[in-house]
CSV table of C-alpha atoms and ligand atoms in Angstrom, one decimal:
chain,number,residue,atom,x,y,z
K,1,MET,CA,31.6,208.8,58.8
K,2,ASN,CA,34.3,209.7,61.3
K,3,LYS,CA,37.7,207.8,61.0
K,4,LYS,CA,41.2,208.1,62.5
K,5,ILE,CA,44.1,207.6,59.9
K,6,LEU,CA,47.7,207.3,61.0
K,7,ILE,CA,50.2,208.4,58.4
K,8,ILE,CA,53.5,206.8,58.8
K,9,PRO,CA,56.0,208.3,56.1
K,10,GLY,CA,58.9,206.1,57.2
K,11,ASP,CA,62.3,206.5,55.4
K,12,GLY,CA,63.6,207.9,52.0
K,13,ILE,CA,60.9,208.8,49.5
K,14,GLY,CA,58.2,207.8,52.1
K,15,GLN,CA,57.6,211.4,53.3
K,16,GLU,CA,57.2,213.0,49.7
K,17,VAL,CA,54.9,210.1,48.5
K,18,THR,CA,52.5,209.7,51.5
K,19,THR,CA,52.0,213.6,51.4
K,20,TRP,CA,50.1,212.7,48.3
K,21,GLY,CA,48.4,209.8,49.6
K,22,LYS,CA,47.2,211.8,52.5
K,23,LYS,CA,46.1,214.7,50.3
K,24,VAL,CA,44.0,212.4,48.2
K,25,LEU,CA,42.3,211.2,51.3
K,26,GLU,CA,41.6,214.8,52.4
K,27,VAL,CA,40.1,215.6,49.0
K,28,ILE,CA,37.9,212.4,49.1
K,29,ALA,CA,36.7,213.5,52.6
K,30,GLU,CA,35.8,216.9,51.5
K,31,LYS,CA,33.9,215.8,48.5
K,32,ASN,CA,31.9,213.2,50.5
K,33,ASN,CA,31.4,215.1,53.8
K,34,LEU,CA,33.5,212.5,55.6
K,35,GLN,CA,35.5,213.3,58.7
K,36,PHE,CA,39.1,211.9,58.5
K,37,ASP,CA,41.3,212.8,61.5
K,38,PHE,CA,45.1,212.4,60.7
K,39,GLN,CA,47.9,211.7,63.1
K,40,GLU,CA,51.4,211.1,62.1
K,41,GLY,CA,54.0,208.5,63.6
K,42,ILE,CA,57.6,207.5,63.0
K,43,MET,CA,58.9,204.1,62.0
K,44,GLY,CA,62.1,202.9,60.4
K,45,HIS,CA,65.6,204.6,60.1
K,46,VAL,CA,64.1,207.9,61.1
K,47,ALA,CA,62.7,206.4,64.2
K,48,ILE,CA,66.1,204.8,65.0
K,49,VAL,CA,67.8,208.1,64.6
K,50,ALA,CA,65.1,210.0,66.8
K,51,THR,CA,64.6,207.3,69.5
K,52,GLY,CA,67.1,204.3,69.0
K,53,ASP,CA,64.0,202.2,68.2
K,54,PRO,CA,62.6,201.3,64.8
K,55,LEU,CA,59.2,201.2,66.1
K,56,PRO,CA,58.7,203.4,69.2
K,57,ASP,CA,55.9,202.5,71.7
K,58,GLU,CA,54.2,205.8,70.9
K,59,THR,CA,53.7,205.0,67.2
K,60,LEU,CA,52.6,201.4,68.0
K,61,GLU,CA,50.0,202.9,70.4
K,62,LYS,CA,48.8,205.4,67.9
K,63,ALA,CA,48.6,202.6,65.2
K,64,LYS,CA,46.4,200.4,67.5
K,65,ASN,CA,44.2,203.4,68.0
K,66,SER,CA,43.6,204.3,64.5
K,67,ASP,CA,41.2,202.7,62.0
K,68,ALA,CA,43.6,202.6,59.1
K,69,ILE,CA,47.4,203.4,58.5
K,70,LEU,CA,48.9,204.8,55.4
K,71,PHE,CA,52.7,203.9,55.4
K,72,GLY,CA,55.4,205.1,53.0
K,73,ALA,CA,58.6,203.3,52.8
K,74,ILE,CA,61.3,201.7,55.1
K,75,GLY,CA,65.1,201.1,54.9
K,76,HIS,CA,68.5,202.8,54.6
K,77,ALA,CA,71.6,201.5,52.6
K,78,LYS,CA,73.6,202.1,55.7
K,79,TYR,CA,72.1,198.9,57.3
K,80,ASP,CA,72.1,196.9,53.9
K,81,ASN,CA,75.8,197.1,53.8
K,82,ASP,CA,76.3,196.2,57.7
K,83,PRO,CA,75.2,192.8,58.1
K,84,ASN,CA,76.3,193.1,61.7
K,85,ALA,CA,73.8,195.9,62.6
K,86,LYS,CA,71.7,194.7,65.5
K,87,VAL,CA,68.9,197.4,65.1
K,88,ARG,CA,67.4,197.7,61.6
K,89,PRO,CA,64.7,199.7,60.2
K,90,GLU,CA,62.9,196.7,58.8
K,91,GLN,CA,62.5,195.3,62.3
K,92,GLY,CA,60.0,198.1,62.8
K,93,LEU,CA,57.8,196.9,60.0
K,94,LEU,CA,57.8,193.3,60.9
K,95,LYS,CA,57.0,194.3,64.4
K,96,ILE,CA,53.9,196.3,63.4
K,97,ARG,CA,52.8,193.5,61.1
K,98,LYS,CA,52.9,191.0,64.0
K,99,GLU,CA,51.5,193.3,66.6
K,100,LEU,CA,48.5,194.3,64.7
K,101,GLY,CA,48.1,190.7,63.4
K,102,LEU,CA,48.3,191.9,59.7
K,103,TYR,CA,48.5,188.2,58.4
K,104,ALA,CA,47.3,188.8,54.8
K,105,ASN,CA,49.2,190.9,52.5
K,106,LEU,CA,47.1,191.7,49.2
K,107,ARG,CA,49.1,192.9,46.2
K,108,PRO,CA,47.0,193.6,43.3
K,109,ILE,CA,48.9,193.7,40.0
K,110,LEU,CA,47.0,196.4,38.4
K,111,LEU,CA,47.9,197.1,34.7
K,112,PHE,CA,47.2,200.4,33.1
K,113,ASP,CA,46.9,200.1,29.4
K,114,GLU,CA,48.9,203.1,28.8
K,115,LEU,CA,51.9,201.6,30.5
K,116,LEU,CA,52.1,198.3,28.7
K,117,ALA,CA,55.2,199.7,27.1
K,118,ALA,CA,57.0,200.4,30.3
K,119,SER,CA,57.2,196.8,31.2
K,120,SER,CA,60.1,194.7,29.8
K,121,ILE,CA,57.7,192.0,28.9
K,122,LYS,CA,55.9,192.1,25.6
K,123,PRO,CA,52.7,194.0,25.4
K,124,GLU,CA,50.8,191.1,23.8
K,125,VAL,CA,51.9,188.8,26.6
K,126,LEU,CA,50.8,191.3,29.3
K,127,LYS,CA,47.6,192.7,27.9
K,128,GLY,CA,44.6,191.8,30.1
K,129,THR,CA,46.7,190.6,33.1
K,130,ASP,CA,44.9,191.1,36.4
K,131,ILE,CA,46.4,189.2,39.4
K,132,LEU,CA,45.7,189.4,43.1
K,133,PHE,CA,48.5,188.1,45.2
K,134,PHE,CA,47.7,187.0,48.8
K,135,ARG,CA,51.0,186.8,50.5
K,136,GLU,CA,51.0,185.4,54.2
K,137,LEU,CA,52.6,188.1,56.4
K,138,THR,CA,53.2,187.0,59.9
K,139,GLY,CA,54.8,183.6,59.7
K,140,ASP,CA,57.5,181.8,57.9
K,141,VAL,CA,61.1,182.0,58.0
K,142,TYR,CA,60.5,185.8,58.8
K,143,PHE,CA,59.5,185.1,62.2
K,144,GLY,CA,61.0,181.8,63.1
K,145,GLU,CA,63.8,181.4,65.5
K,146,LYS,CA,67.2,182.8,64.2
K,147,ASN,CA,70.6,181.5,65.3
K,148,ARG,CA,74.3,182.2,64.9
K,149,SER,CA,76.8,180.0,66.3
K,150,GLU,CA,79.3,181.4,68.9
K,151,ASP,CA,82.2,181.2,66.3
K,152,GLY,CA,80.1,182.9,63.7
K,153,ASN,CA,80.4,180.2,61.2
K,154,PHE,CA,77.0,178.7,61.3
K,155,ALA,CA,73.5,180.5,60.9
K,156,SER,CA,69.9,179.2,60.7
K,157,ASP,CA,66.5,180.7,60.3
K,158,LEU,CA,63.6,178.4,61.2
K,159,MET,CA,60.9,178.1,58.7
K,160,ASN,CA,57.6,177.3,60.5
K,161,TYR,CA,53.9,177.5,60.1
K,162,ASN,CA,50.8,176.6,62.1
K,163,ARG,CA,47.7,175.0,60.6
K,164,TYR,CA,45.5,178.0,61.7
K,165,GLU,CA,48.0,180.5,60.0
K,166,VAL,CA,47.6,178.7,56.6
K,167,GLU,CA,43.8,178.3,57.1
K,168,ARG,CA,43.0,182.0,57.9
K,169,ILE,CA,44.8,183.4,54.8
K,170,ALA,CA,43.4,180.6,52.5
K,171,HIS,CA,39.9,181.5,53.4
K,172,LYS,CA,40.6,185.0,52.7
K,173,ALA,CA,42.2,184.1,49.3
K,174,TYR,CA,39.3,182.0,48.4
K,175,GLN,CA,36.7,184.5,49.3
K,176,ALA,CA,38.5,187.0,47.0
K,177,ALA,CA,38.7,184.4,44.1
K,178,GLN,CA,35.0,183.8,44.4
K,179,ASN,CA,34.3,187.4,43.8
K,180,ARG,CA,36.9,187.5,40.9
K,181,ASN,CA,37.5,184.9,38.1
K,182,LYS,CA,37.2,181.8,40.3
K,183,ARG,CA,40.8,180.6,39.9
K,184,LEU,CA,43.3,180.2,42.5
K,185,CYS,CA,46.9,179.2,42.4
K,186,SER,CA,48.6,178.1,45.6
K,187,VAL,CA,52.3,178.3,45.4
K,188,ASP,CA,54.7,176.3,47.6
K,189,LYS,CA,57.8,174.0,47.5
K,190,ALA,CA,56.0,170.9,48.7
K,191,ASN,CA,58.3,168.6,46.9
K,192,VAL,CA,61.0,169.7,49.3
K,193,LEU,CA,59.6,171.5,52.5
K,194,GLU,CA,57.6,170.0,55.3
K,195,THR,CA,56.0,173.5,55.8
K,196,SER,CA,54.9,173.4,52.2
K,197,ARG,CA,53.3,170.1,52.6
K,198,LEU,CA,51.4,171.4,55.6
K,199,TRP,CA,50.5,174.4,53.5
K,200,ARG,CA,49.4,172.3,50.6
K,201,GLU,CA,47.3,169.9,52.9
K,202,VAL,CA,45.5,172.9,54.4
K,203,VAL,CA,44.8,174.6,51.2
K,204,GLN,CA,43.3,171.2,49.8
K,205,GLU,CA,41.0,171.2,52.9
K,206,VAL,CA,39.9,174.8,52.6
K,207,ALA,CA,39.5,174.4,48.9
K,208,LYS,CA,36.6,171.9,49.6
K,209,GLN,CA,34.5,174.7,51.0
K,210,TYR,CA,34.7,176.7,47.8
K,211,PRO,CA,33.7,174.2,45.1
K,212,GLU,CA,33.3,177.0,42.4
K,213,VAL,CA,36.8,178.1,42.7
K,214,GLN,CA,39.1,176.2,40.5
K,215,THR,CA,42.4,175.3,42.4
K,216,GLU,CA,45.8,174.8,41.2
K,217,HIS,CA,49.0,174.0,43.1
K,218,MET,CA,52.2,175.1,41.7
K,219,PHE,CA,55.9,174.9,42.9
K,220,ILE,CA,57.6,178.2,43.5
K,221,ASP,CA,60.3,177.9,41.0
K,222,ASN,CA,57.7,177.0,38.3
K,223,ALA,CA,55.6,179.9,39.4
K,224,ALA,CA,58.3,182.4,39.1
K,225,MET,CA,58.8,181.2,35.5
K,226,GLN,CA,55.1,180.9,34.6
K,227,LEU,CA,54.5,184.4,35.9
K,228,ILE,CA,56.4,186.0,33.2
K,229,ARG,CA,55.7,183.5,30.6
K,230,ASP,CA,52.0,183.8,30.8
K,231,PRO,CA,50.7,186.2,33.5
K,232,ARG,CA,47.2,186.0,32.3
K,233,ARG,CA,46.9,182.4,33.5
K,234,PHE,CA,46.8,183.7,37.2
K,235,ASP,CA,43.8,185.1,39.0
K,236,VAL,CA,44.4,184.9,42.8
K,237,VAL,CA,47.7,183.6,43.8
K,238,LEU,CA,48.2,182.3,47.4
K,239,THR,CA,51.6,182.0,49.1
K,240,ALA,CA,53.8,182.1,52.0
K,241,ASN,CA,55.7,184.9,53.4
K,242,LEU,CA,59.2,184.6,51.7
K,243,PHE,CA,57.8,183.2,48.5
K,244,GLY,CA,55.2,186.1,48.4
K,245,ASP,CA,58.1,188.6,49.0
K,246,ILE,CA,60.0,187.5,46.0
K,247,LEU,CA,57.2,186.7,43.6
K,248,THR,CA,55.4,190.1,44.0
K,249,ASP,CA,58.6,192.0,43.2
K,250,GLU,CA,58.8,189.9,40.1
K,251,ALA,CA,55.2,190.6,39.5
K,252,SER,CA,55.7,194.2,39.7
K,253,GLN,CA,57.6,194.3,36.5
K,254,ILE,CA,54.4,193.1,34.8
K,255,ALA,CA,52.9,196.4,35.9
K,256,GLY,CA,55.9,198.3,34.5
K,257,SER,CA,57.2,199.9,37.6
K,258,MET,CA,57.3,199.3,41.2
K,259,GLY,CA,56.3,202.9,41.6
K,260,MET,CA,52.8,201.8,40.5
K,261,LEU,CA,52.0,199.1,42.9
K,262,ALA,CA,50.0,199.4,46.2
K,263,SER,CA,49.3,196.8,48.8
K,264,ALA,CA,47.2,196.2,51.7
K,265,SER,CA,48.0,194.3,54.8
K,266,VAL,CA,44.9,193.1,56.8
K,267,GLY,CA,44.1,190.7,59.5
K,268,ASP,CA,41.7,191.2,62.4
K,269,GLY,CA,42.2,194.7,63.3
K,270,THR,CA,43.6,198.0,61.7
K,271,GLY,CA,44.5,197.7,58.0
K,272,PHE,CA,47.8,198.9,56.8
K,273,PHE,CA,48.4,200.4,53.3
K,274,GLU,CA,51.6,200.8,51.6
K,275,PRO,CA,53.3,201.0,48.2
K,276,ILE,CA,55.4,197.9,47.6
K,277,HIS,CA,58.4,200.1,46.4
K,278,GLY,CA,61.3,200.7,48.8
K,279,SER,CA,62.8,204.0,50.4
K,280,ALA,CA,64.8,204.8,47.2
K,281,HIS,CA,67.3,207.1,49.2
K,282,ASP,CA,69.1,207.8,45.9
K,283,ILE,CA,66.3,210.0,44.8
K,284,ALA,CA,64.8,211.2,48.0
K,285,GLY,CA,63.9,214.9,48.4
K,286,GLN,CA,64.6,215.5,44.7
K,287,ASP,CA,61.0,215.6,43.5
K,288,LYS,CA,61.5,212.6,41.4
K,289,ALA,CA,59.5,209.8,43.3
K,290,ASN,CA,56.4,208.4,41.7
K,291,PRO,CA,53.5,209.2,44.2
K,292,LEU,CA,51.0,207.0,42.4
K,293,ALA,CA,51.6,203.8,44.4
K,294,SER,CA,50.9,205.8,47.6
K,295,ILE,CA,47.8,207.4,45.9
K,296,LEU,CA,46.7,203.8,45.0
K,297,SER,CA,47.3,202.6,48.5
K,298,ALA,CA,45.0,205.3,49.7
K,299,ALA,CA,42.5,204.0,47.3
K,300,LEU,CA,42.8,200.5,48.7
K,301,LEU,CA,42.5,202.0,52.3
K,302,LEU,CA,39.1,203.6,51.3
K,303,GLU,CA,37.9,200.4,49.7
K,304,ILE,CA,39.2,197.8,52.2
K,305,SER,CA,39.2,199.6,55.7
K,306,PHE,CA,36.2,201.9,55.2
K,307,GLY,CA,34.2,200.0,52.6
K,308,LEU,CA,34.2,203.1,50.3
K,309,LYS,CA,34.3,201.2,47.1
K,310,GLU,CA,33.1,204.0,44.8
K,311,GLN,CA,35.7,206.5,46.2
K,312,GLY,CA,38.5,204.1,45.8
K,313,ALA,CA,37.6,203.5,42.2
K,314,GLU,CA,37.5,207.2,41.7
K,315,VAL,CA,41.0,207.6,42.9
K,316,THR,CA,42.1,204.7,40.8
K,317,LYS,CA,40.2,206.3,37.8
K,318,ALA,CA,42.0,209.6,38.4
K,319,VAL,CA,45.5,207.9,38.1
K,320,ASP,CA,44.3,206.1,34.8
K,321,THR,CA,43.1,209.7,33.5
K,322,ALA,CA,46.5,211.3,34.3
K,323,LEU,CA,48.1,208.4,32.3
K,324,LYS,CA,45.8,208.6,29.5
K,325,ARG,CA,46.5,212.5,29.2
K,326,GLY,CA,50.1,211.4,28.8
K,327,TYR,CA,51.5,212.5,32.1
K,328,ARG,CA,54.4,210.3,33.6
K,329,THR,CA,56.9,210.4,36.3
K,330,ILE,CA,60.3,209.4,35.3
K,331,ASP,CA,60.2,205.8,36.4
K,332,ILE,CA,57.3,205.1,33.9
K,333,ALA,CA,58.4,207.2,31.0
K,334,SER,CA,58.6,205.6,27.7
K,335,SER,CA,61.7,205.9,25.6
K,336,ASP,CA,59.5,208.2,23.3
K,337,THR,CA,60.1,211.4,25.4
K,338,ALA,CA,58.4,213.6,22.8
K,339,LYS,CA,55.2,211.9,23.8
K,340,ASP,CA,55.5,211.8,27.5
K,341,LYS,CA,54.8,214.8,29.7
K,342,ILE,CA,57.2,214.2,32.7
K,343,LEU,CA,56.3,215.5,35.9
K,344,GLY,CA,57.8,215.4,39.4
K,345,THR,CA,56.4,214.2,42.5
K,346,THR,CA,54.5,217.4,43.3
K,347,ALA,CA,53.3,218.2,40.1
K,348,MET,CA,51.9,214.6,39.6
K,349,GLY,CA,50.3,214.8,43.1
K,350,GLU,CA,48.7,218.0,42.2
K,351,LEU,CA,47.3,216.8,38.9
K,352,ILE,CA,45.6,213.9,40.6
K,353,VAL,CA,44.1,216.2,43.0
K,354,GLU,CA,42.9,218.3,40.2
K,355,ILE,CA,41.4,215.5,38.3
K,356,LEU,CA,39.6,214.5,41.5
K,357,LYS,CA,38.2,217.9,41.9
K,358,GLU,CA,37.1,218.0,38.4
K,359,ASN,CA,34.3,215.5,38.8
B,401,IPM,C1,58.2,193.9,51.5
B,401,IPM,C2,59.5,194.4,52.0
B,401,IPM,C3,59.8,193.8,53.4
B,401,IPM,C4,59.6,192.2,53.5
B,401,IPM,C5,61.1,194.2,54.0
B,401,IPM,C6,61.3,195.7,54.0
B,401,IPM,C7,61.3,193.6,55.4
B,401,IPM,O1,60.6,193.7,51.1
B,401,IPM,O2,57.2,194.5,52.1
B,401,IPM,O3,58.0,193.2,50.6
B,401,IPM,O4,60.6,191.6,53.1
B,401,IPM,O5,58.5,192.0,53.7
B,402,MG,MG1,59.7,192.7,49.5
């Protein structure tokens, strides 16, 4: 197997964490006699500083010519506090999603038993939770027309969906549900929004083609509540772009820390893999960031883009082993510091590499 992988570290802690995602891919390649060719590209705040453009053409070209992309993080506080900034790091991420047709964002809520206590939700409510989110990623209010009146006193973002956009992600979600616990919850706001009524209509249609999957429709407000009340009731959750953005951040707390969650964005072409955490500039460059989400993103890349299921599972297992041996980064440390062995980014990355080499 010969594959081209583009690494886009992005902003803040992105550089530190992707270093370890990449390293893990190198180890897997070495162990399995695979050929991975790596390239690097810039995107986000770092790209604005270097070129004025959050997604330079050169990066987009490299992305289109690669077999998979491992991305770090995006964003900078400078823009968050300046609502008038015309050029923003996040535009790079939105553009690459659109350009590569990455319409399905998969966010598995993977729960490691060792981290049950790291969540703010009671362990007995959490234990056994296993949710796979399908968030639509190239439509909705994210990409609808935006307006601001001349006097600046009125603003609007158009929320829109096409039938085919709902159909294609619904199929992906149903296919996944079929291979899991055969339950799918579609989340919308059909009691208020026309886009949600289209969404529900299409999902009901698609559902007919997957009779063995049990379908449930839930309003977003209720879903946000049910998710922490009884997370085990969910298997596959299918939802639109904005609802999915919010719901998956909430769901990350089920797993104890955003530092643990990986995501895959897929569509018709090159797959894009990234942690769901942000750029965390406050801890960037201090060897404090948790590299496990990037490492788990590399595992998803192996499984989804290259079909290397066993190798992906091996990476996930290495993370589990490190946790079982008591190693933690600071964000997932328990209050019982005598019990935890706290590691920095580098030491945690090295530990995972070591475990992978043990087998
Ligand atoms: C995410 C992020 C992005 C989004 C931002 C950075 C544009 O929050 O991937 O969830 O809203 O989609
Ligand atoms: Mg988000």
